């Protein structure tokens, strides 16, 4: 069965540069082994990365042993529902790509919070700077 996004459609890819997802398949798919619930497709910002580091979740430092390249602002990454929710509560949430965010997140984060931070992202986020 295909996993669904928070809009009710098929879960769309989140990002491949860097390769994201708990299963490193580019999607925010989840399963029993994904204890953190990496279900929100976020477009990370400097503020979000700083917040995550402040709560003990360093997303900027590469960790090759875990196939983790370290993130920079503008990267699309499947983040954990609880850490995104904490950032939201602290006013530091990253933008969210709804079509790429797994419906499983709705048990932790209300759709209204996700919609508040929804963003459409072009295939080439670098084009936003030109």
PDB file of C-alpha atoms in Angstrom:
ATOM      1  CA  UNK A   1       0.000   0.000   0.000  1.00  0.00           C
ATOM      2  CA  UNK A   2       1.239   3.468  -0.906  1.00  0.00           C
ATOM      3  CA  UNK A   3       1.758   5.894   1.949  1.00  0.00           C
ATOM      4  CA  UNK A   4      -0.402   9.030   1.879  1.00  0.00           C
ATOM      5  CA  UNK A   5       0.437  12.659   2.397  1.00  0.00           C
ATOM      6  CA  UNK A   6      -1.404  15.046   4.721  1.00  0.00           C
ATOM      7  CA  UNK A   7      -3.503  16.244   1.777  1.00  0.00           C
ATOM      8  CA  UNK A   8      -4.823  12.713   1.148  1.00  0.00           C
ATOM      9  CA  UNK A   9      -2.807  12.036  -2.009  1.00  0.00           C
ATOM     10  CA  UNK A  10       0.153   9.766  -2.656  1.00  0.00           C
ATOM     11  CA  UNK A  11       3.243  10.727  -0.676  1.00  0.00           C
ATOM     12  CA  UNK A  12       5.506  12.703  -3.008  1.00  0.00           C
ATOM     13  CA  UNK A  13       9.320  12.732  -2.766  1.00  0.00           C
ATOM     14  CA  UNK A  14      10.803  15.265  -0.364  1.00  0.00           C
ATOM     15  CA  UNK A  15      14.386  15.566  -1.573  1.00  0.00           C
ATOM     16  CA  UNK A  16      17.323  13.742  -3.102  1.00  0.00           C
ATOM     17  CA  UNK A  17      20.106  16.328  -2.816  1.00  0.00           C
ATOM     18  CA  UNK A  18      20.825  15.571  -0.068  1.00  0.00           C
ATOM     19  CA  UNK A  19      19.088  12.177  -0.028  1.00  0.00           C
ATOM     20  CA  UNK A  20      16.533  12.336   2.759  1.00  0.00           C
ATOM     21  CA  UNK A  21      14.095  10.026   4.494  1.00  0.00           C
ATOM     22  CA  UNK A  22      14.501   7.535   7.287  1.00  0.00           C
ATOM     23  CA  UNK A  23      15.093   4.901   4.596  1.00  0.00           C
ATOM     24  CA  UNK A  24      17.273   7.321   2.553  1.00  0.00           C
ATOM     25  CA  UNK A  25      14.923   6.970  -0.419  1.00  0.00           C
ATOM     26  CA  UNK A  26      14.024  10.653  -0.834  1.00  0.00           C
ATOM     27  CA  UNK A  27      10.590  10.261   0.803  1.00  0.00           C
ATOM     28  CA  UNK A  28       9.226  10.819   4.296  1.00  0.00           C
ATOM     29  CA  UNK A  29       8.029   7.208   4.452  1.00  0.00           C
ATOM     30  CA  UNK A  30       7.853   5.641   7.879  1.00  0.00           C
ATOM     31  CA  UNK A  31       7.533   2.296   9.593  1.00  0.00           C
ATOM     32  CA  UNK A  32       7.923   0.616  12.980  1.00  0.00           C
ATOM     33  CA  UNK A  33      11.719   0.962  12.855  1.00  0.00           C
ATOM     34  CA  UNK A  34      11.426   4.762  12.440  1.00  0.00           C
ATOM     35  CA  UNK A  35      11.069   5.506  16.134  1.00  0.00           C
ATOM     36  CA  UNK A  36      11.591   9.242  15.613  1.00  0.00           C
ATOM     37  CA  UNK A  37       8.819   9.574  13.042  1.00  0.00           C
ATOM     38  CA  UNK A  38      10.763  11.321  10.244  1.00  0.00           C
ATOM     39  CA  UNK A  39       7.497  12.297   8.571  1.00  0.00           C
ATOM     40  CA  UNK A  40       7.587  16.077   7.942  1.00  0.00           C
ATOM     41  CA  UNK A  41       9.170  17.339   4.726  1.00  0.00           C
ATOM     42  CA  UNK A  42      10.742  20.603   5.874  1.00  0.00           C
ATOM     43  CA  UNK A  43      12.685  23.219   3.979  1.00  0.00           C
ATOM     44  CA  UNK A  44      15.254  23.982   6.640  1.00  0.00           C
ATOM     45  CA  UNK A  45      16.125  27.550   7.525  1.00  0.00           C
ATOM     46  CA  UNK A  46      19.087  28.905   9.474  1.00  0.00           C
ATOM     47  CA  UNK A  47      16.714  29.698  12.352  1.00  0.00           C
ATOM     48  CA  UNK A  48      15.302  26.148  12.379  1.00  0.00           C
ATOM     49  CA  UNK A  49      18.796  24.600  12.248  1.00  0.00           C
ATOM     50  CA  UNK A  50      19.906  26.822  15.143  1.00  0.00           C
ATOM     51  CA  UNK A  51      16.818  25.834  17.151  1.00  0.00           C
ATOM     52  CA  UNK A  52      17.410  22.147  16.513  1.00  0.00           C
ATOM     53  CA  UNK A  53      21.020  22.448  17.653  1.00  0.00           C
ATOM     54  CA  UNK A  54      19.839  24.241  20.819  1.00  0.00           C
ATOM     55  CA  UNK A  55      17.607  21.263  21.723  1.00  0.00           C
ATOM     56  CA  UNK A  56      20.367  18.721  21.081  1.00  0.00           C
ATOM     57  CA  UNK A  57      19.486  17.809  17.482  1.00  0.00           C
ATOM     58  CA  UNK A  58      22.452  18.997  15.403  1.00  0.00           C
ATOM     59  CA  UNK A  59      21.331  18.825  11.768  1.00  0.00           C
ATOM     60  CA  UNK A  60      24.238  20.884  10.421  1.00  0.00           C
ATOM     61  CA  UNK A  61      27.217  18.658  11.229  1.00  0.00           C
ATOM     62  CA  UNK A  62      27.880  15.822   8.744  1.00  0.00           C
ATOM     63  CA  UNK A  63      27.749  12.285  10.162  1.00  0.00           C
ATOM     64  CA  UNK A  64      28.928   9.992   7.355  1.00  0.00           C
ATOM     65  CA  UNK A  65      28.444   6.854   9.476  1.00  0.00           C
ATOM     66  CA  UNK A  66      24.693   7.528   9.273  1.00  0.00           C
ATOM     67  CA  UNK A  67      24.707   8.694   5.625  1.00  0.00           C
ATOM     68  CA  UNK A  68      24.011  12.194   6.935  1.00  0.00           C
ATOM     69  CA  UNK A  69      25.649  15.032   4.976  1.00  0.00           C
ATOM     70  CA  UNK A  70      24.779  17.896   7.316  1.00  0.00           C
ATOM     71  CA  UNK A  71      22.164  20.398   6.214  1.00  0.00           C
ATOM     72  CA  UNK A  72      22.299  23.988   5.000  1.00  0.00           C
ATOM     73  CA  UNK A  73      19.413  26.449   4.699  1.00  0.00           C
ATOM     74  CA  UNK A  74      17.219  25.580   1.726  1.00  0.00           C
ATOM     75  CA  UNK A  75      17.729  21.809   1.984  1.00  0.00           C
ATOM     76  CA  UNK A  76      14.585  19.688   2.008  1.00  0.00           C
ATOM     77  CA  UNK A  77      14.741  17.112   4.798  1.00  0.00           C
ATOM     78  CA  UNK A  78      12.389  14.658   6.499  1.00  0.00           C
ATOM     79  CA  UNK A  79      12.426  15.864  10.099  1.00  0.00           C
ATOM     80  CA  UNK A  80      10.891  14.208  13.123  1.00  0.00           C
ATOM     81  CA  UNK A  81       7.373  15.191  14.040  1.00  0.00           C
ATOM     82  CA  UNK A  82       8.214  15.872  17.687  1.00  0.00           C
ATOM     83  CA  UNK A  83      11.219  18.107  16.959  1.00  0.00           C
ATOM     84  CA  UNK A  84       9.317  20.082  14.318  1.00  0.00           C
ATOM     85  CA  UNK A  85       6.401  20.456  16.756  1.00  0.00           C
ATOM     86  CA  UNK A  86       8.797  21.732  19.414  1.00  0.00           C
ATOM     87  CA  UNK A  87      10.192  24.293  16.957  1.00  0.00           C
ATOM     88  CA  UNK A  88       6.631  25.301  16.083  1.00  0.00           C
ATOM     89  CA  UNK A  89       5.792  25.811  19.771  1.00  0.00           C
ATOM     90  CA  UNK A  90       8.947  27.923  20.109  1.00  0.00           C
ATOM     91  CA  UNK A  91       8.089  30.036  17.037  1.00  0.00           C
ATOM     92  CA  UNK A  92      10.975  28.598  14.973  1.00  0.00           C
ATOM     93  CA  UNK A  93       9.284  26.037  12.704  1.00  0.00           C
ATOM     94  CA  UNK A  94      10.659  25.353   9.246  1.00  0.00           C
ATOM     95  CA  UNK A  95       8.426  25.641   6.171  1.00  0.00           C
ATOM     96  CA  UNK A  96       6.641  22.399   5.239  1.00  0.00           C
ATOM     97  CA  UNK A  97       5.992  20.759   1.858  1.00  0.00           C
ATOM     98  CA  UNK A  98       2.534  19.277   2.457  1.00  0.00           C
ATOM     99  CA  UNK A  99       2.475  16.932  -0.554  1.00  0.00           C
ATOM    100  CA  UNK A 100       5.686  15.350   0.736  1.00  0.00           C
ATOM    101  CA  UNK A 101       4.670  15.210   4.415  1.00  0.00           C
ATOM    102  CA  UNK A 102       3.434  11.817   5.592  1.00  0.00           C
ATOM    103  CA  UNK A 103      -0.144  11.615   6.895  1.00  0.00           C
ATOM    104  CA  UNK A 104       1.224   9.624   9.859  1.00  0.00           C
ATOM    105  CA  UNK A 105       2.368  12.960  11.321  1.00  0.00           C
ATOM    106  CA  UNK A 106      -1.235  13.934  12.019  1.00  0.00           C
ATOM    107  CA  UNK A 107      -1.193  11.839  15.198  1.00  0.00           C
ATOM    108  CA  UNK A 108       1.423  14.276  16.574  1.00  0.00           C
ATOM    109  CA  UNK A 109       0.979  17.595  14.719  1.00  0.00           C
ATOM    110  CA  UNK A 110      -2.394  19.103  13.751  1.00  0.00           C
ATOM    111  CA  UNK A 111      -2.959  19.859  10.067  1.00  0.00           C
ATOM    112  CA  UNK A 112      -3.599  23.515  10.971  1.00  0.00           C
ATOM    113  CA  UNK A 113      -0.023  23.907  12.252  1.00  0.00           C
ATOM    114  CA  UNK A 114       1.348  22.313   9.086  1.00  0.00           C
ATOM    115  CA  UNK A 115      -0.826  24.503   6.840  1.00  0.00           C
ATOM    116  CA  UNK A 116       0.366  27.594   8.726  1.00  0.00           C
ATOM    117  CA  UNK A 117       3.906  26.803   7.525  1.00  0.00           C
ATOM    118  CA  UNK A 118       3.073  25.324   4.105  1.00  0.00           C
ATOM    119  CA  UNK A 119       5.269  26.279   1.192  1.00  0.00           C
ATOM    120  CA  UNK A 120       5.514  25.268  -2.443  1.00  0.00           C
ATOM    121  CA  UNK A 121       9.099  24.630  -3.412  1.00  0.00           C
ATOM    122  CA  UNK A 122      10.360  24.505  -7.004  1.00  0.00           C
ATOM    123  CA  UNK A 123      12.366  21.475  -8.133  1.00  0.00           C
ATOM    124  CA  UNK A 124      15.452  23.700  -8.055  1.00  0.00           C
ATOM    125  CA  UNK A 125      15.317  25.699  -4.780  1.00  0.00           C
ATOM    126  CA  UNK A 126      18.478  27.516  -5.926  1.00  0.00           C
ATOM    127  CA  UNK A 127      16.316  29.342  -8.480  1.00  0.00           C
ATOM    128  CA  UNK A 128      14.697  31.253  -5.614  1.00  0.00           C
ATOM    129  CA  UNK A 129      17.846  33.348  -5.242  1.00  0.00           C
ATOM    130  CA  UNK A 130      17.952  34.534  -8.859  1.00  0.00           C
TER     131      UNK A 130
END
